[in-house]
Coordinates of C-alpha atoms in Angstrom, one line a residue:
Chain B
M280 CA 0.0 0.0 0.0
G281 CA 1.4 3.3 -1.0
D282 CA 1.4 6.4 1.2
T283 CA -1.5 8.6 0.2
R284 CA -0.6 11.7 2.3
Q285 CA 0.3 14.8 0.5
C286 CA 3.1 17.3 0.9
A287 CA 1.9 20.3 3.0
I288 CA 3.8 22.7 0.7
C289 CA 3.3 21.4 -2.9
G290 CA 0.6 18.7 -2.7
Q291 CA 2.8 16.0 -4.2
P292 CA 2.8 12.6 -2.4
A293 CA 4.6 12.9 0.9
T294 CA 7.5 10.8 1.9
V295 CA 8.9 12.8 4.9
H296 CA 6.8 12.8 8.0
V297 CA 7.6 15.0 11.0
S298 CA 6.0 14.8 14.4
H299 CA 6.0 18.0 16.5
I300 CA 4.4 18.9 19.8
A301 CA 2.7 22.2 20.0
D302 CA 0.7 23.3 23.1
G303 CA 0.8 19.7 24.4
K304 CA -0.8 18.4 21.2
M305 CA 1.0 16.2 18.7
V306 CA 1.0 17.8 15.2
Q307 CA 2.1 15.7 12.2
M308 CA 3.4 17.4 9.1
H309 CA 4.1 15.7 5.8
Y310 CA 6.4 16.8 3.0
C311 CA 7.6 15.5 -0.4
E312 CA 11.4 14.8 -0.7
A313 CA 12.1 18.0 -2.7
C314 CA 10.2 20.4 -0.3
S315 CA 11.7 18.8 2.8
Q316 CA 15.2 19.4 1.4
E317 CA 14.4 22.9 0.2
K318 CA 12.7 24.0 3.4
G319 CA 15.0 22.0 5.6
A320 CA 12.3 19.8 7.1
T321 CA 14.8 17.3 8.3
D322 CA 16.8 20.0 10.0
P323 CA 16.2 21.0 13.6
A324 CA 15.1 24.4 12.2
V325 CA 12.1 22.5 10.8
F326 CA 10.3 23.3 14.0
K327 CA 10.0 26.9 12.9
L328 CA 8.4 25.8 9.6
V329 CA 6.1 23.4 11.4
D330 CA 5.2 26.2 13.8
V331 CA 4.3 28.5 10.9
L332 CA 2.3 25.8 9.1
A333 CA 0.6 24.6 12.3
A334 CA -0.3 28.1 13.1
Q335 CA -1.9 28.6 9.7
S336 CA -4.2 25.6 10.1
A337 CA -4.7 25.6 13.9
Q338 CA -7.9 27.2 15.4
P339 CA -7.2 30.0 17.8
V340 CA -7.6 29.0 21.5
L341 CA -7.3 32.5 23.0
V342 CA -8.6 35.7 21.4
C343 CA -8.2 39.2 22.8
P344 CA -11.7 40.7 23.2
S345 CA -10.4 44.2 22.8
C346 CA -8.3 43.9 19.5
G347 CA -9.1 40.4 18.1
F348 CA -5.5 39.2 18.3
S349 CA -5.2 35.4 18.8
D350 CA -2.6 32.9 20.0
V351 CA -2.2 31.9 16.3
D352 CA -1.2 35.5 15.5
F353 CA 1.3 35.5 18.3
R354 CA 2.9 32.4 17.0
K355 CA 3.2 34.0 13.6
R356 CA 4.5 37.4 14.7
G357 CA 6.1 37.0 18.2
R358 CA 4.5 40.3 19.1
L359 CA 1.2 41.0 20.9
G360 CA -1.7 43.0 19.5
C361 CA -2.5 45.6 22.2
P362 CA -1.9 46.3 25.9
A363 CA -5.0 44.3 26.9
C364 CA -3.5 41.2 25.2
W365 CA -1.2 40.9 28.2
E366 CA -4.3 40.1 30.4
V367 CA -5.5 37.5 27.9
F368 CA -2.1 35.8 27.1
G369 CA -0.2 36.7 30.2
E370 CA -0.5 33.2 31.7
A371 CA 0.3 31.5 28.4
L372 CA 3.4 33.7 28.1
G373 CA 4.7 32.8 31.6
G374 CA 7.1 30.2 30.3
L375 CA 8.5 32.5 27.6
L376 CA 8.9 35.3 30.1
A377 CA 10.7 33.0 32.5
K378 CA 13.1 32.2 29.7
V379 CA 13.8 35.7 28.4
Q380 CA 13.5 37.7 31.5
H381 CA 14.9 37.7 35.1
E382 CA 11.6 37.0 36.9
P383 CA 8.0 37.5 35.7
V384 CA 7.3 40.4 38.1
H385 CA 8.0 44.1 37.5
H386 CA 10.3 45.9 39.8
G387 CA 10.8 49.5 38.9
R388 CA 9.1 52.7 38.0
A389 CA 5.4 53.4 37.6
P390 CA 3.9 56.2 35.4
A391 CA 4.1 59.6 37.1
G392 CA 0.9 60.3 39.1
L393 CA -0.1 56.7 39.4
Q394 CA -0.5 55.6 43.1
P395 CA 1.1 52.1 43.5
D396 CA -0.8 49.5 45.5
E397 CA 0.6 47.9 48.6
A398 CA 2.0 44.8 46.8
T399 CA 3.9 47.0 44.3
L400 CA 5.3 49.0 47.2
R401 CA 6.4 45.9 49.0
A402 CA 8.0 44.6 45.8
R403 CA 9.9 47.8 45.4
I404 CA 11.1 47.8 49.0
E405 CA 12.3 44.2 48.4
S406 CA 14.3 45.2 45.4
A407 CA 15.7 48.3 47.1
R408 CA 16.8 46.1 50.0
R409 CA 18.6 43.8 47.6
E410 CA 20.3 46.8 46.0
L411 CA 21.2 48.1 49.5
A412 CA 22.9 44.8 50.4
A413 CA 24.8 44.9 47.1
A414 CA 25.9 48.5 47.6
V415 CA 27.1 47.8 51.2
K416 CA 29.0 44.7 49.9
A417 CA 30.6 46.8 47.2
E418 CA 31.4 49.6 49.8
D419 CA 29.4 52.0 47.6
F420 CA 28.2 54.1 50.5
E421 CA 26.8 57.0 48.4
S422 CA 24.3 54.6 46.8
A423 CA 23.7 52.8 50.2
A424 CA 22.7 56.1 51.8
R425 CA 20.3 56.9 48.9
L426 CA 18.8 53.5 49.1
R427 CA 18.3 53.6 52.8
D428 CA 16.4 56.9 52.4
E429 CA 14.3 55.4 49.6
I430 CA 13.4 52.3 51.7
A431 CA 12.3 54.6 54.6
R432 CA 10.2 56.6 52.2
L433 CA 8.6 53.5 50.6
E434 CA 7.9 52.0 54.1
S435 CA 6.2 55.2 55.2
S436 CA 3.9 55.1 52.1
V437 CA 3.0 51.4 52.9
K438 CA 1.9 52.5 56.4
T439 CA -0.2 55.4 55.1
S440 CA -1.8 53.6 52.2
Chain K
M280 CA 14.8 70.9 4.8
S281 CA 14.9 69.4 8.2
V282 CA 17.4 66.5 7.7
R283 CA 19.9 69.0 6.1
D284 CA 19.6 71.1 9.3
I285 CA 20.3 68.0 11.4
L286 CA 23.5 67.4 9.5
S287 CA 24.8 71.0 9.7
A288 CA 23.7 71.8 13.3
E289 CA 26.0 71.7 16.3
N290 CA 25.2 68.5 18.1
E291 CA 26.1 66.1 20.8
L292 CA 27.9 63.5 18.7
T293 CA 29.7 65.2 15.8
N294 CA 30.7 68.3 17.8
M295 CA 31.4 66.5 21.0
L296 CA 29.5 68.9 23.1
G297 CA 29.6 66.4 25.9
A298 CA 32.8 65.1 27.5
Q299 CA 34.7 62.9 25.1
Q300 CA 36.4 59.7 26.2
A301 CA 39.1 57.3 25.0
V302 CA 37.1 54.0 25.0
V303 CA 33.4 54.8 25.3
L304 CA 32.1 56.7 22.2
S305 CA 28.5 57.2 23.5
T306 CA 25.9 56.2 26.1
R307 CA 22.3 55.6 25.2
V308 CA 19.1 55.0 27.1
R309 CA 15.8 53.9 25.5
L310 CA 12.4 53.5 27.1
A311 CA 9.5 51.7 25.3
R312 CA 6.1 53.1 26.1
N313 CA 2.6 52.5 24.7
L314 CA -0.8 54.3 25.0
A315 CA -3.4 52.5 27.0
G316 CA -6.4 51.2 25.0
L317 CA -4.8 51.3 21.5
P318 CA -3.4 48.4 19.5
F319 CA 0.4 48.3 19.1
P320 CA 1.6 49.7 15.7
G321 CA 2.2 46.3 14.1
W322 CA -1.4 45.2 14.7
A323 CA -3.1 48.6 14.5
K324 CA -5.3 49.8 11.5
P325 CA -3.9 52.8 9.6
A326 CA -6.5 55.1 11.2
Q327 CA -5.4 54.0 14.7
R328 CA -1.7 54.5 13.9
E329 CA -2.7 58.0 12.7
E330 CA -4.4 58.7 15.9
V331 CA -1.4 57.6 17.9
A332 CA 0.9 59.7 15.8
D333 CA -1.3 62.8 16.2
R334 CA -1.6 62.4 20.0
C335 CA 2.1 61.7 20.5
L336 CA 3.4 64.4 18.2
K337 CA 1.1 66.9 19.9
A338 CA 2.3 65.9 23.4
L339 CA 6.0 65.9 22.3
E340 CA 5.9 69.2 20.5
A341 CA 4.6 70.8 23.7
L342 CA 7.7 69.8 25.7
P343 CA 10.3 72.5 26.2
R344 CA 13.0 69.9 25.5
F345 CA 11.8 69.8 21.8
R346 CA 11.4 73.5 21.3
R347 CA 13.0 74.5 18.0
G348 CA 13.7 70.8 17.4
H349 CA 12.7 68.6 14.4
V350 CA 9.4 66.8 13.8
L351 CA 9.8 64.3 10.9
R352 CA 7.2 62.0 9.4
M353 CA 8.9 59.2 7.6
S354 CA 6.4 59.3 4.7
G355 CA 7.5 62.8 3.9
L356 CA 11.2 62.0 3.7
S357 CA 13.3 60.8 0.8
D358 CA 15.1 57.4 1.0
L359 CA 18.4 59.2 1.5
D360 CA 17.1 61.4 4.3
R361 CA 15.8 58.4 6.2
A362 CA 19.1 56.6 5.7
V363 CA 21.0 59.5 7.2
L364 CA 18.8 59.4 10.3
V365 CA 19.4 55.6 10.6
E366 CA 23.2 56.1 10.3
R367 CA 23.1 58.8 13.0
H368 CA 21.1 56.3 15.3
L369 CA 18.3 58.9 15.5
V370 CA 15.8 56.4 14.2
S371 CA 15.8 52.7 13.7
K372 CA 15.7 50.8 10.4
E373 CA 12.3 49.5 11.3
L374 CA 10.9 53.0 11.8
A375 CA 12.6 54.3 8.6
N376 CA 11.1 51.5 6.5
G377 CA 7.6 51.6 8.0
K378 CA 4.7 53.7 6.6
S379 CA 3.3 55.6 9.6
G380 CA 6.5 56.2 11.6
A381 CA 7.5 59.7 12.9
A382 CA 10.3 61.0 15.0
V383 CA 10.8 64.1 17.1
I384 CA 14.4 65.1 17.7
S385 CA 15.7 67.8 20.1
R386 CA 17.8 70.6 18.6
D387 CA 21.0 69.3 20.1
Q388 CA 20.1 65.8 19.0
T389 CA 20.5 64.3 22.5
C390 CA 16.8 63.3 22.7
S391 CA 14.8 61.6 20.0
V392 CA 11.5 60.0 20.3
M393 CA 10.3 57.5 17.7
V394 CA 6.5 57.2 17.2
N395 CA 4.9 54.0 15.8
E396 CA 7.9 51.9 15.7
E397 CA 7.4 48.4 17.3
D398 CA 5.8 50.3 20.3
H399 CA 3.9 53.6 20.2
L400 CA 6.8 55.5 21.7
R401 CA 10.5 54.8 21.9
I402 CA 12.1 57.6 24.0
Q403 CA 15.9 57.8 23.4
V404 CA 18.6 59.8 25.0
V405 CA 22.2 59.7 23.7
K406 CA 25.3 61.3 25.3
A407 CA 28.9 61.4 24.0
G408 CA 31.2 59.5 26.3
W409 CA 30.1 57.4 29.3
H410 CA 27.3 59.3 31.0
L411 CA 24.6 56.8 32.0
R412 CA 23.3 58.8 34.9
S413 CA 22.7 62.0 33.0
A414 CA 21.2 60.2 30.0
W415 CA 18.9 58.3 32.4
H416 CA 17.8 61.5 34.1
L417 CA 16.9 63.1 30.8
A418 CA 14.9 60.0 29.8
E419 CA 13.1 59.9 33.1
Q420 CA 12.1 63.6 32.8
L421 CA 10.7 63.0 29.3
D422 CA 8.8 59.9 30.6
D423 CA 7.4 61.8 33.5
A424 CA 6.3 64.7 31.3
L425 CA 4.6 62.5 28.8
A426 CA 2.9 60.0 31.2
P427 CA 0.1 62.3 32.4
R428 CA -0.5 63.7 28.9
L429 CA -0.7 60.3 27.1
G430 CA -1.7 57.7 29.7
F431 CA 0.7 54.8 29.3
A432 CA -0.3 51.2 29.3
F433 CA 0.9 49.8 32.7
S434 CA 0.2 46.8 34.9
E435 CA 1.2 46.6 38.5
R436 CA 2.5 43.1 37.9
L437 CA 4.2 43.4 34.5
G438 CA 5.1 47.0 34.4
Y439 CA 5.0 48.9 31.2
L440 CA 3.2 46.8 28.6
T441 CA 5.0 46.5 25.2
A442 CA 4.4 44.7 21.9
C443 CA 7.3 42.3 22.4
P444 CA 7.8 40.2 25.6
T445 CA 11.5 41.1 25.5
N446 CA 10.7 44.7 26.4
V447 CA 8.0 44.4 28.9
G448 CA 8.5 45.7 32.5
T449 CA 10.8 48.7 32.6
G450 CA 10.9 49.0 28.8
L451 CA 14.5 50.1 29.4
R452 CA 17.4 49.3 27.1
A453 CA 20.6 51.0 28.3
S454 CA 23.7 50.7 26.2
A455 CA 27.2 52.0 25.5
M456 CA 29.1 52.2 22.2
L457 CA 32.6 51.1 22.8
H458 CA 35.8 51.3 20.7
L459 CA 37.7 48.2 21.4
P460 CA 40.6 47.9 18.9
A461 CA 43.2 46.4 21.3
L462 CA 40.8 43.6 22.5
C463 CA 40.2 42.9 18.8
L464 CA 43.8 43.0 17.7
S465 CA 44.9 40.7 20.6
G466 CA 42.1 38.2 19.7
H467 CA 40.2 38.5 23.1
M468 CA 37.0 40.0 21.8
D469 CA 35.2 36.6 21.3
K470 CA 35.9 35.8 24.9
V471 CA 34.6 39.1 26.1
T472 CA 31.4 38.7 24.0
R473 CA 30.8 35.3 25.4
G474 CA 31.3 36.5 29.0
L475 CA 28.9 39.4 28.5
G476 CA 26.3 37.1 26.9
Q477 CA 26.4 34.7 29.8
D478 CA 25.6 37.5 32.2
G479 CA 22.6 38.8 30.3
L480 CA 24.2 41.5 28.1
A481 CA 24.0 41.7 24.3
V482 CA 27.0 42.7 22.2
R483 CA 26.2 44.1 18.7
G484 CA 28.0 45.9 15.9
W485 CA 28.0 49.7 15.1
L486 CA 24.5 49.9 13.6
G487 CA 22.8 47.6 16.1
E488 CA 21.2 44.2 15.6
G489 CA 22.8 42.0 12.9
T490 CA 25.5 44.4 11.8
E491 CA 29.2 43.8 11.6
A492 CA 31.5 45.5 14.1
A493 CA 33.0 47.9 11.6
G494 CA 35.9 49.9 13.0
N495 CA 36.1 47.8 16.2
V496 CA 33.0 49.6 17.6
F497 CA 30.6 47.5 19.7
Q498 CA 27.3 48.3 21.4
I499 CA 26.8 46.6 24.7
S500 CA 23.3 46.6 26.2
N501 CA 21.1 44.9 28.8
Q502 CA 18.8 42.1 27.4
Q503 CA 16.3 41.7 30.2
T504 CA 13.8 44.4 31.1
L505 CA 11.5 42.6 33.6
G506 CA 12.3 41.5 37.1
R507 CA 15.0 44.1 37.9
S508 CA 14.5 47.7 38.6
E509 CA 15.9 50.5 36.4
E510 CA 18.6 51.1 39.0
E511 CA 19.6 47.4 39.1
I512 CA 19.7 47.2 35.3
M513 CA 22.0 50.2 35.1
K514 CA 24.2 49.2 37.9
H515 CA 24.7 45.8 36.3
L516 CA 25.5 47.4 32.9
S517 CA 27.9 50.0 34.5
G518 CA 29.8 47.3 36.3
W519 CA 30.5 45.4 33.1
I520 CA 31.3 48.6 31.1
K521 CA 33.9 49.5 33.7
T522 CA 35.4 46.0 33.5
V523 CA 35.5 46.0 29.6
V524 CA 37.0 49.5 29.5
E525 CA 39.7 48.4 32.0
Q526 CA 40.4 45.2 29.9
E527 CA 40.7 47.3 26.8
R528 CA 43.1 49.7 28.5
N529 CA 45.2 46.8 29.7
A530 CA 45.2 45.3 26.3
R531 CA 46.4 48.6 24.8
R532 CA 49.2 49.0 27.2
R533 CA 50.3 45.4 26.6
L534 CA 50.1 45.8 22.8
A535 CA 52.1 49.0 22.8
A536 CA 54.8 47.5 25.0
E537 CA 55.0 44.2 23.2
E538 CA 54.8 45.6 19.6
G539 CA 57.0 48.6 20.0
E540 CA 57.7 50.1 16.5
K541 CA 55.0 47.8 14.9
F542 CA 52.3 49.6 17.1
T543 CA 53.4 53.0 15.8
D544 CA 53.8 51.7 12.3
R545 CA 50.2 50.6 12.2
A546 CA 48.9 54.0 13.2
A547 CA 51.3 55.8 10.8
R548 CA 50.2 53.5 7.9
A549 CA 46.6 54.3 8.7
L550 CA 47.2 58.0 8.5
G551 CA 49.2 57.5 5.3
V552 CA 46.4 55.7 3.6
L553 CA 43.7 58.1 4.8
R554 CA 45.7 61.2 3.8
H555 CA 46.6 59.9 0.3
A556 CA 44.0 57.4 -0.9
R557 CA 41.8 58.5 -3.8
L558 CA 39.2 55.8 -3.2
L559 CA 38.1 54.7 0.2
S560 CA 35.3 52.2 0.9
S561 CA 33.2 52.6 4.0
A562 CA 34.7 49.4 5.6
E563 CA 38.3 50.4 4.9
S564 CA 37.9 54.0 6.2
M565 CA 36.2 52.7 9.4
N566 CA 39.1 50.3 10.1
M567 CA 41.8 53.0 9.3
L568 CA 40.0 55.6 11.4
S569 CA 39.8 53.0 14.2
H570 CA 43.7 52.8 14.2
L571 CA 43.8 56.6 14.1
R572 CA 41.5 56.9 17.1
L573 CA 43.7 54.5 19.0
A574 CA 46.7 56.6 18.1
C575 CA 45.0 59.7 19.6
D576 CA 44.2 57.8 22.8
M577 CA 47.7 56.5 23.2
G578 CA 49.5 59.8 22.6
C579 CA 50.9 58.8 19.1
L580 CA 48.8 61.8 18.0
P581 CA 47.6 64.8 20.0
E582 CA 44.4 63.9 22.0
E583 CA 42.5 66.9 20.7
R584 CA 42.6 65.3 17.2
R585 CA 40.2 62.6 18.4
S586 CA 37.0 64.5 17.8
A587 CA 37.9 65.0 14.1
V588 CA 38.3 61.2 13.8
D589 CA 35.0 60.5 15.5
R590 CA 33.3 62.9 13.2
L591 CA 34.7 61.2 10.2
M592 CA 33.5 57.8 11.5
I593 CA 29.9 59.2 11.5
E594 CA 30.1 61.4 8.4
G595 CA 31.9 58.8 6.3
Q596 CA 28.9 56.5 6.2
P597 CA 27.2 56.0 2.8
A598 CA 24.1 58.1 3.2
H599 CA 26.1 60.9 5.0
I600 CA 28.5 61.2 2.1
Q601 CA 25.7 61.6 -0.3
A602 CA 23.7 64.0 1.8
L603 CA 26.8 66.2 2.4
T604 CA 27.6 66.1 -1.3
G605 CA 24.0 67.0 -2.1
A606 CA 23.5 64.2 -4.6
E607 CA 22.8 60.5 -4.9
L608 CA 26.0 58.7 -5.7
D609 CA 26.8 55.1 -6.7
S610 CA 29.3 53.2 -4.6
D611 CA 32.3 54.1 -6.7
A612 CA 31.5 57.8 -6.7
R613 CA 30.9 57.6 -2.9
D614 CA 34.4 56.1 -2.4
V615 CA 35.9 59.1 -4.4
R616 CA 33.9 61.6 -2.3
R617 CA 34.7 59.9 1.0
A618 CA 38.5 59.8 0.2
A619 CA 38.4 63.5 -0.7
A620 CA 36.5 64.5 2.4
I621 CA 38.9 62.5 4.6
R622 CA 42.0 63.9 2.9
E623 CA 40.7 67.4 3.5
A624 CA 39.9 66.8 7.1
L625 CA 43.3 65.2 7.9
K626 CA 45.5 67.5 5.8
D627 CA 47.0 69.3 8.8
F628 CA 47.3 66.3 11.1
P629 CA 50.8 66.0 12.5
E630 CA 53.1 63.0 12.0
V631 CA 52.4 59.9 14.1
G632 CA 54.9 59.4 17.0
P633 CA 55.5 56.6 19.5
P634 CA 52.9 56.0 22.2
S635 CA 53.3 58.0 25.4
A636 CA 50.1 56.9 27.3

């Protein structure tokens, strides 16, 4: 019995079959010899190609209600659609953030005029304490004094909030 | 014509208004910001991008920092003008090639804000030499002035929300442009690049991502933007920049001591080529200018000649040569013009002597 599956690129009978796991689901892609060579389907970089093809055929699982952007779009572009997308895809992006960033929580500035909530203030105190310890260790007393004042200021805003 | 004015005006980088230094050419701070409630430029409809551009340009033009500055819509510029802005690092290639991008540039060219690049706003501050603190303070002031006017997308947990997960959080990319000829000549640059990469810093060539390190110039920047405060990010970068500068200085001293006459000869040959060549490609001139800059740093040439060298590195780039000539030129004609401009600028340079530094 001959193989009746067709190449995903040109529609010729497929002879190269690649299994790939996307979002916990097994996706099988099929190519003819020529396309597999040309597109490098037997190469580790094939996963990129499989991603693109799988993304084209897959049904979106998550869609941003505010801009219509979906997880399929994200796989194609690697960029989000709008600020509200972070709410929709935030959890799904957790693994990626852990890979490309220090930790998945913001330590740092907030827009001028925005009153930070208690959790944010505590996170900032935490990061200022870490900086203070590093400054003391490095005998950078100028920074240490500045940080000590900043921690005192942050702690007083936690108490008043 | 605005881009012509940018070329001829006194400015931070080609006139060295800031303090100039031996190893660090310039310091740069960039903040990515977006307007709440509007799609990022890559996903927005043309009308939404227009709305973003209108709101942002209006807010930017009202800031004292941009008084008598430049407001440039990419769609209104020629290919050559856009290329000049990219070579000067005032806008990115992505902004220059896009349809609805705009940029607002301060008169002294230290501050530039890109509108509708990957994010709605990219606030940039550049300083000649190593001045991370003052560059950061300028960026912080612009950020604070714009936030109440524009309403930035921000989450308590994830910080400033950006189109790409690699910019979310602080949205801060801090970088230094370093001239590292001795580390390159002594074959240590790969090791330095690997070391920096392992500790979360990116090393790129002269024109940013994916470019060759022409003229031994490298850009070093933080990669992570989330999970560390702005202060921590800058302290981490500063520590490494100090280390790399120190390593470069040591490599220079070693090279000068070990090579003796060969060290002086390299600089003297570079000056000879630059002062007499009739055709100079961009790559060759960058490499020869790099040797000349090293000669100024090491006392083979008077230190005050360094600013002329730095200026030629910027103004010898392809689009600059054409813009300064006032005509579109093919590659051969550019090499003729470049050689002529460099001959003229170096004609009263003194002879190269042995290193004294």
